[in-house]
Tab-separated table of C-alpha atoms in Angstrom:
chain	number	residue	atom	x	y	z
A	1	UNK	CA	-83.603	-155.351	-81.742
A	2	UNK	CA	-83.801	-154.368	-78.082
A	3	UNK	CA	-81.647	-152.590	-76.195
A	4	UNK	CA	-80.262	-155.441	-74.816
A	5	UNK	CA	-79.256	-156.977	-77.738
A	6	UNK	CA	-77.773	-154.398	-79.451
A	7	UNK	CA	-75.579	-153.901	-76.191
A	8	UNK	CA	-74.825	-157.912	-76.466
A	9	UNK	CA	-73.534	-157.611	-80.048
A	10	UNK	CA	-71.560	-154.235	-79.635
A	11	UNK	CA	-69.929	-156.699	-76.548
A	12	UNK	CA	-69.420	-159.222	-78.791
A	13	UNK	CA	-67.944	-157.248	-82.044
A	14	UNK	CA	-65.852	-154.878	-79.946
A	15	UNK	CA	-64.103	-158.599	-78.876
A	16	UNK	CA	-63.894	-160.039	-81.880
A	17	UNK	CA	-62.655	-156.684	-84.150
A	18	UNK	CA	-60.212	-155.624	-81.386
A	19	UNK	CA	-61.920	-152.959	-80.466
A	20	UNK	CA	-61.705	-150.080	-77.003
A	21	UNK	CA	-65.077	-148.075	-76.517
A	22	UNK	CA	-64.340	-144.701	-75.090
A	23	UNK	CA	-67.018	-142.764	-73.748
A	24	UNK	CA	-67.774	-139.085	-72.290
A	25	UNK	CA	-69.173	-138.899	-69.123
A	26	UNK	CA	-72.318	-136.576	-70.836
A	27	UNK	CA	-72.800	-139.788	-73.718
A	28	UNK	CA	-76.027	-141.892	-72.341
A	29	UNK	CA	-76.057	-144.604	-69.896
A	30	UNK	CA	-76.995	-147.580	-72.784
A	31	UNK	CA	-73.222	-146.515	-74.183
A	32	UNK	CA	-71.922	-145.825	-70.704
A	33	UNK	CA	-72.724	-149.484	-70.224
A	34	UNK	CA	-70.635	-150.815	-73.188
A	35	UNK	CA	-67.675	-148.891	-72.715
A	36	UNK	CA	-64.168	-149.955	-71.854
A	37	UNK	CA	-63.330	-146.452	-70.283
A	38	UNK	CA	-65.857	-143.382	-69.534
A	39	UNK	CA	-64.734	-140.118	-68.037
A	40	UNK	CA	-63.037	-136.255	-69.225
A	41	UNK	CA	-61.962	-136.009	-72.318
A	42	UNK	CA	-58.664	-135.748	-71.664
A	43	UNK	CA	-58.557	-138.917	-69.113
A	44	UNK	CA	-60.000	-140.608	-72.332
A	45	UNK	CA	-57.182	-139.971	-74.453
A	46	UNK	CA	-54.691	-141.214	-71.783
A	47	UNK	CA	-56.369	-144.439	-71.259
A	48	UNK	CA	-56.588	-145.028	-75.373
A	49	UNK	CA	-52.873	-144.829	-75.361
A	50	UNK	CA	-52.230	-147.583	-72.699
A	51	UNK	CA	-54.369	-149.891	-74.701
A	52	UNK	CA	-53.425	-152.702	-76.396
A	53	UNK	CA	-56.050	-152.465	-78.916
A	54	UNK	CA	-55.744	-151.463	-82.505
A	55	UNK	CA	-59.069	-149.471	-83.115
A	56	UNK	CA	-60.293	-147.102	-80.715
A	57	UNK	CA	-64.166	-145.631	-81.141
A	58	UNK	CA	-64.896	-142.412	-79.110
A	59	UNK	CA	-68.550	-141.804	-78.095
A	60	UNK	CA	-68.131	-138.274	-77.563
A	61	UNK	CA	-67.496	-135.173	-80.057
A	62	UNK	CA	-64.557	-134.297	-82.903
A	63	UNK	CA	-61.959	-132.925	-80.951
A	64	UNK	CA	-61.647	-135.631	-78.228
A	65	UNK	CA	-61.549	-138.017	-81.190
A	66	UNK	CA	-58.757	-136.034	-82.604
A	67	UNK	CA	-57.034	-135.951	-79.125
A	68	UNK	CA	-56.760	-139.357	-78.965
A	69	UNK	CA	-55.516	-139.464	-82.503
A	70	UNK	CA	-52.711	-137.246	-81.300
A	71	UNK	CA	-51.726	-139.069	-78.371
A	72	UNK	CA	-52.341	-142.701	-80.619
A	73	UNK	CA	-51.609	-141.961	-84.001
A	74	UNK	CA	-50.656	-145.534	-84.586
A	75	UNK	CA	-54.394	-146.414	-84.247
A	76	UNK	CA	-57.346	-145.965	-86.245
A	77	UNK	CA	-59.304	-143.401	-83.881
A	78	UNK	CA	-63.285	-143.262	-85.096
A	79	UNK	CA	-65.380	-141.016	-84.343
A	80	UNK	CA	-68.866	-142.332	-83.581
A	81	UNK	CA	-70.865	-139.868	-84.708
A	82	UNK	CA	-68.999	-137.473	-87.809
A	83	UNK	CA	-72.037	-134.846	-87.099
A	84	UNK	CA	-71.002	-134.630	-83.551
A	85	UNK	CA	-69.017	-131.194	-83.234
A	86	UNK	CA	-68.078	-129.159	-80.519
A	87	UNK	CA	-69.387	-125.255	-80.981
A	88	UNK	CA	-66.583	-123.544	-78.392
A	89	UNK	CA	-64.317	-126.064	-80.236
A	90	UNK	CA	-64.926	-124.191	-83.599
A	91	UNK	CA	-65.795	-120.983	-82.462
A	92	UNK	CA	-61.669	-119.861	-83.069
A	93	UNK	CA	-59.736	-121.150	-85.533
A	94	UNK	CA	-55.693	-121.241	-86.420
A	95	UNK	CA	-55.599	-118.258	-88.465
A	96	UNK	CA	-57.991	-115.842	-85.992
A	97	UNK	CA	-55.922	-116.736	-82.730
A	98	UNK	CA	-52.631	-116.309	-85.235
A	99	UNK	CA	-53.634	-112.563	-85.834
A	100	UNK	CA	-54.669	-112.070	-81.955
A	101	UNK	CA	-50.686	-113.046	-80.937
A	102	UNK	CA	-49.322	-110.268	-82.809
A	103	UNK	CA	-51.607	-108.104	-80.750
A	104	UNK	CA	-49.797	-109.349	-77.646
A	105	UNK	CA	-46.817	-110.887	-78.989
A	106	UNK	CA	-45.442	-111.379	-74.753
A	107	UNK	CA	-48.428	-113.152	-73.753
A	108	UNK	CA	-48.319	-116.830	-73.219
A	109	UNK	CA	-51.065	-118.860	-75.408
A	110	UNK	CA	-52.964	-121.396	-72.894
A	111	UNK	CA	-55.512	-123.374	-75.110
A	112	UNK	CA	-58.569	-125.399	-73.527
A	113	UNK	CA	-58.794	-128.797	-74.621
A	114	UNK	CA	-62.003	-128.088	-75.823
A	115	UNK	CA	-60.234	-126.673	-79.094
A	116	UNK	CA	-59.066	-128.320	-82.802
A	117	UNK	CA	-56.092	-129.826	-83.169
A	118	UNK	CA	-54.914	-127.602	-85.659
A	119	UNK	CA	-55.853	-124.500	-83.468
A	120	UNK	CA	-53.562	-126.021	-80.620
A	121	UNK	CA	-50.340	-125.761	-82.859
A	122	UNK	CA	-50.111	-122.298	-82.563
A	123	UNK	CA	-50.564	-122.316	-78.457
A	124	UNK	CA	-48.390	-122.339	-76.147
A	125	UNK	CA	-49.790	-125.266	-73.858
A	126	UNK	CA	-53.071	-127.126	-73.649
A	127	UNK	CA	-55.375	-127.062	-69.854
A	128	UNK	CA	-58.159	-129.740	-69.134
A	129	UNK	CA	-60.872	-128.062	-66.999
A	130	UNK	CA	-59.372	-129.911	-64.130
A	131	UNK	CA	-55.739	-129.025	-64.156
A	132	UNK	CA	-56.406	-125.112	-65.713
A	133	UNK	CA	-55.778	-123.415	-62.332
A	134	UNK	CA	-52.415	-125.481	-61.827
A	135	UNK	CA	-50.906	-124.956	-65.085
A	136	UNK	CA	-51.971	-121.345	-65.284
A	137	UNK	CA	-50.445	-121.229	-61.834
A	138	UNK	CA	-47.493	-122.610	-62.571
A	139	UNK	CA	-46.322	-121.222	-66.193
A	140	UNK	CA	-42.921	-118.736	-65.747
A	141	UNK	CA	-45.523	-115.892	-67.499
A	142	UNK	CA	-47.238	-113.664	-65.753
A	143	UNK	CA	-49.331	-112.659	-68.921
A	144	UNK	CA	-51.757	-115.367	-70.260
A	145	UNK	CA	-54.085	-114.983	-73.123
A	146	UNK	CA	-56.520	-117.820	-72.389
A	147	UNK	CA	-58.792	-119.328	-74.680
A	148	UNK	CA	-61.115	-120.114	-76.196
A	149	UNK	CA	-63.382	-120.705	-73.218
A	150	UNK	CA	-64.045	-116.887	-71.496
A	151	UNK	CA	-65.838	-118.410	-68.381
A	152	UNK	CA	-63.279	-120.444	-67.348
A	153	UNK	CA	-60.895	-118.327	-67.961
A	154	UNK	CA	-62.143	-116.091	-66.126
A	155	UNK	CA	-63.000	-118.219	-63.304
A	156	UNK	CA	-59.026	-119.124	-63.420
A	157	UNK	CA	-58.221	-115.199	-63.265
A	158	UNK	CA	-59.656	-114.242	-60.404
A	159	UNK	CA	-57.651	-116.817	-58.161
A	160	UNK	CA	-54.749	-115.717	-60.340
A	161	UNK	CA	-54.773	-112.206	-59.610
A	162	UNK	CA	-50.639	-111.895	-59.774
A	163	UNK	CA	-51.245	-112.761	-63.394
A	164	UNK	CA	-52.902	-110.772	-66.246
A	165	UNK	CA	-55.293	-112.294	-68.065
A	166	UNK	CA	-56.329	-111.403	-71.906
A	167	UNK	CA	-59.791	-113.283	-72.722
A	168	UNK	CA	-61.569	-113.748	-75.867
A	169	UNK	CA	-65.519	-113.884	-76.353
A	170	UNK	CA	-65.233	-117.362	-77.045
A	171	UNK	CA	-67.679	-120.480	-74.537
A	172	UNK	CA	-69.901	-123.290	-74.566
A	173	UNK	CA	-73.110	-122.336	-75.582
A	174	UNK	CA	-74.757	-124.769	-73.130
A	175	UNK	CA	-73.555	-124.220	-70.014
A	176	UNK	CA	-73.255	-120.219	-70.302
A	177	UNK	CA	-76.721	-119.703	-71.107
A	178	UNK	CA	-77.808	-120.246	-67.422
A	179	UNK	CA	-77.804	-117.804	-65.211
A	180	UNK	CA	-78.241	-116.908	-61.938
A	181	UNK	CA	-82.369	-116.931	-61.999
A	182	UNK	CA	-81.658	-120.719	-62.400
A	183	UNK	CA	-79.321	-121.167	-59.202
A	184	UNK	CA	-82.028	-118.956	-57.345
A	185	UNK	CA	-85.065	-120.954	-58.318
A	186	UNK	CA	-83.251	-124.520	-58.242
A	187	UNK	CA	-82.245	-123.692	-54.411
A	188	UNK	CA	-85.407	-122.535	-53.562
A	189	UNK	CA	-86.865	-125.458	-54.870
A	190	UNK	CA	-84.209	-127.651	-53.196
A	191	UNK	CA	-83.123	-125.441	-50.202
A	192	UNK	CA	-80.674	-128.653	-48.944
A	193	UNK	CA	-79.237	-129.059	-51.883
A	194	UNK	CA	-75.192	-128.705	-52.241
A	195	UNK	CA	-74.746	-126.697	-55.479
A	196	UNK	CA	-72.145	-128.097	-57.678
A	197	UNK	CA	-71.163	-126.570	-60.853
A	198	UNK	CA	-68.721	-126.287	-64.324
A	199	UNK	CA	-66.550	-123.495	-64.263
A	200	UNK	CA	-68.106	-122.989	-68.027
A	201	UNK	CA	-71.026	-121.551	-66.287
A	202	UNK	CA	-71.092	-118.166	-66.060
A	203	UNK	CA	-69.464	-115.889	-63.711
A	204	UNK	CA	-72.445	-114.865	-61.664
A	205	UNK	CA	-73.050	-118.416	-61.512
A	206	UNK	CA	-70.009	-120.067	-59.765
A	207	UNK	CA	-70.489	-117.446	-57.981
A	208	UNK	CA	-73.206	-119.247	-55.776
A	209	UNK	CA	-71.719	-122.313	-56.136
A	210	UNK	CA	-70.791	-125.389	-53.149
A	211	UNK	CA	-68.039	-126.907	-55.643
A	212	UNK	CA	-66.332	-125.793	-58.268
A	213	UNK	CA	-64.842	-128.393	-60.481
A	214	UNK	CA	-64.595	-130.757	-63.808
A	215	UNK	CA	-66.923	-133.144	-64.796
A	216	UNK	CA	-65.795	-135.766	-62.888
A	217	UNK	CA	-64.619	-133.663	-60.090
A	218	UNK	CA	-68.352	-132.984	-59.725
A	219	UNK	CA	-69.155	-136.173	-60.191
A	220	UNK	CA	-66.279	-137.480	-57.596
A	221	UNK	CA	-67.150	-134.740	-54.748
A	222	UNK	CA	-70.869	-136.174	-55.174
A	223	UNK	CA	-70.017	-139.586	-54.665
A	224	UNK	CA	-67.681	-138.988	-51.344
A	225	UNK	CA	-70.184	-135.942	-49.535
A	226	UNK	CA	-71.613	-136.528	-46.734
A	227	UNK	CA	-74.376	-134.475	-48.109
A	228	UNK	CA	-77.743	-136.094	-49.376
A	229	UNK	CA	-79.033	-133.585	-52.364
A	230	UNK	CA	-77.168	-131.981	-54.671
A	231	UNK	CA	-78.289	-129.568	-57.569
A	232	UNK	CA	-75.331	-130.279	-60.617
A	233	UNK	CA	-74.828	-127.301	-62.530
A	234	UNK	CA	-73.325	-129.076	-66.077
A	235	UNK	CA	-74.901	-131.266	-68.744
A	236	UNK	CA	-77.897	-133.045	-67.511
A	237	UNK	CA	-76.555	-136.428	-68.204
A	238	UNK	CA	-74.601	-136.154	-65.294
A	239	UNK	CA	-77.416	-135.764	-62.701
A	240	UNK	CA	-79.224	-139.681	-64.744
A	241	UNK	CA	-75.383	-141.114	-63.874
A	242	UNK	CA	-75.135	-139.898	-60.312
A	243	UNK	CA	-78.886	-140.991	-59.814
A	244	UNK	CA	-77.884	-144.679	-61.053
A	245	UNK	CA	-74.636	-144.496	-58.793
A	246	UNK	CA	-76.093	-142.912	-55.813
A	247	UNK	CA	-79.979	-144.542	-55.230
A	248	UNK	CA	-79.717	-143.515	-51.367
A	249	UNK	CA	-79.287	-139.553	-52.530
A	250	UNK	CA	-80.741	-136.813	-54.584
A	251	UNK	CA	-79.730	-134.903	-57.812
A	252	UNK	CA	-81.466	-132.684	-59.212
A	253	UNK	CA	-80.636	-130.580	-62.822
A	254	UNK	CA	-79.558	-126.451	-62.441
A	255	UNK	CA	-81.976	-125.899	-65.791
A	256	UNK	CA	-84.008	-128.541	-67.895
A	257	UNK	CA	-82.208	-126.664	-70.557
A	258	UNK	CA	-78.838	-128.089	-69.953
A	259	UNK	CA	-78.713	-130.476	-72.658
A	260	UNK	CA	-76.015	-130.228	-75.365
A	261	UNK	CA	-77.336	-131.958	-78.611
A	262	UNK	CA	-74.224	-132.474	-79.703
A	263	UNK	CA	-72.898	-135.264	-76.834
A	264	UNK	CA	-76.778	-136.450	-77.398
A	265	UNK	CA	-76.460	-137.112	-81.152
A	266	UNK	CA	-74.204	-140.705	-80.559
A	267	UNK	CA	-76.879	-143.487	-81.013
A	268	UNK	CA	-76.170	-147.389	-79.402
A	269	UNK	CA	-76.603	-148.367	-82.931
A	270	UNK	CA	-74.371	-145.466	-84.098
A	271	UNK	CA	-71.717	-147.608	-81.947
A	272	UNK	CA	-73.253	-150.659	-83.148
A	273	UNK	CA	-72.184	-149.709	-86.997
A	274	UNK	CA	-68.760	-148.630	-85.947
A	275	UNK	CA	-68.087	-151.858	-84.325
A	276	UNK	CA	-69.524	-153.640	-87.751
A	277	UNK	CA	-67.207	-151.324	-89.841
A	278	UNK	CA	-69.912	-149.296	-91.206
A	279	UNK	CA	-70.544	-146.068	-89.329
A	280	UNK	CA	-68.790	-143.093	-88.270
A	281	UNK	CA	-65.612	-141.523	-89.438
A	282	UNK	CA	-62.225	-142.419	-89.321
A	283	UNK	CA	-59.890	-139.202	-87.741
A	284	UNK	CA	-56.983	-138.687	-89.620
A	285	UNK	CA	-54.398	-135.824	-89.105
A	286	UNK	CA	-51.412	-135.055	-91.025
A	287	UNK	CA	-48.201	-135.321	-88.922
A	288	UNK	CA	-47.366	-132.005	-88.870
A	289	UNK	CA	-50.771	-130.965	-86.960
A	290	UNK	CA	-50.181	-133.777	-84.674
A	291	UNK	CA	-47.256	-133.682	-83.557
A	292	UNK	CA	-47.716	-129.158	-83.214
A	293	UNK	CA	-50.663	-130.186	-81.123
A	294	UNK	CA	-49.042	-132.737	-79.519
A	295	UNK	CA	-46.655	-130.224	-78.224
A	296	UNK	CA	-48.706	-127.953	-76.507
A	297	UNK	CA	-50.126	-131.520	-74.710
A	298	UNK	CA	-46.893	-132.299	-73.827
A	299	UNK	CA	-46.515	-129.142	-72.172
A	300	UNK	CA	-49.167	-129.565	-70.184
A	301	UNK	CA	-48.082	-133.017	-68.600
A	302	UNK	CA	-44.761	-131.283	-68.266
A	303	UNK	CA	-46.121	-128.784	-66.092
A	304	UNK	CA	-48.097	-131.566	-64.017
């Protein structure tokens, strides 16, 4: 089949089975294309809840499946891809971060989204990448052990410097294995160029940075500068979007090596044979995960 056609009958079954396609903003442009929402994880989860539809399929990786499991759980959330994992997400588990509380038993628990959903039962309250700073900000504590994402936590810290931090070794593998050398060579190459970059880049490399922000924070500021060139410091996916969205300027990738294979192993056809009922993985969650990770969501839209 060609691409075209697979798209045309992933259109077709999505209509007839009752289906919403949700996709990550680092999934490829083919699924991009057949999606009913794209976007932040998070965002994604919000939108599956306003839906009317019955069966929700999320092109992304495990844990934003089981967030929008948490937030639907009257749905049948699959996942479209079972291999696709999340390494930060499973780098700390229940039990570990249970231990590391009674180590600092007054410190406030602030899980990244990027974590399980039975890890987020024993937080305190769950941060997207885009709302970390505010919630952090905002919490009554002035002691916060942040995980499981050290870069961002970090990042978060140093504006924060009223409040103490704790952080674990704990990251996505992708984005902190660039460094600075990369920043230095990509705005030599591309002296113009507005650098814009994930705060799960390393510190040395926000450092340097024009714009600080989320995935689609990066991907918004792009879209409304002024500026012509812009060198995108997060998965490379995101520099093939804004190239599509933006013909009259120029992206360019911090590192060639900003690829996670994870996001990259969702197929069209892998959407194809969810559609059809005979791919990927149905997310369940017993009720007492959900609703213990459900309250360290709620939490967070408490706090704004």
């Amino acid at each position: 089949m060609a691409l075209k056609d697979v798209q045309q009958e992933i259109l077709r079954l999505k209509k007839e089975n009752d289906i919403c396609i949700l996709a990550h903003c680092y999934q490829s442009p083919e699924i991009l294309e057949v999606a009913d929402y794209t976007g932040d994880s998070f965002g994604l989860a919000v939108e599956a809840a306003k839906v009317e539809n019955k069966t929700v399929i999320m092109c992304g990786v495990r844990f934003m499946a089981e967030t929008v499991k948490i937030l639907s759980p009257e749905k049948t959330v699959i996942l479209s891809n079972a291999d696709a994992g999340c390494p930060m997400a499973e780098m700390m588990d229940k039990d570990v971060i249970s231990e590391v509380k009674k180590q600092y038993p007054d410190y406030t628990v602030v899980a990244y989204v990027n974590t399980t959903s039975e890890l987020k039962t024993v937080c305190d309250v769950c941060v997207t990448s885009s709302c970390a700073l505010k919630i952090c900000k905002k919490l009554y504590t002035d002691k916060i052990l942040f995980i499981p994402d050290r870069n961002l936590g970090e990042w978060i810290a140093k504006q924060l410097p009223e409040k103490e931090f704790k952080l674990l070794s704990g990251g996505c593998p992708t984005h902190a294995k660039i460094g600075s050398e990369a920043v230095v060579a990509a705005k030599k190459k591309h002296p113009n160029a507005l650098f814009l970059v994930h705060p799960e880049c390393v510190a040395e490399v926000v450092e340097l940075a024009d714009y600080v922000g989320s995935t689609t924070g990066i991907m918004d500021f792009a879209r409304k500068s002024e500026a012509k060139e812009f060198i995108i410091g997060t998965e490379n996916s995101i520099v093939t979007h804004l190239q599509l969205e933006c013909p009259d300027k120029r992206f360019y990738p911090l590192s060639k090596n900003l690829i996670c294979s994870n996001m990259k192993a969702t197929t069209l056809v892998d959407v194809l044979n969810c559609c059809k009922g005979t791919g990927g993985e149905i997310i369940e969650l017993d009720e007492e995960t959900r609703l213990g990770a459900k309250r360290c969501i709620d939490k967070m839209i408490e706090l704004g």
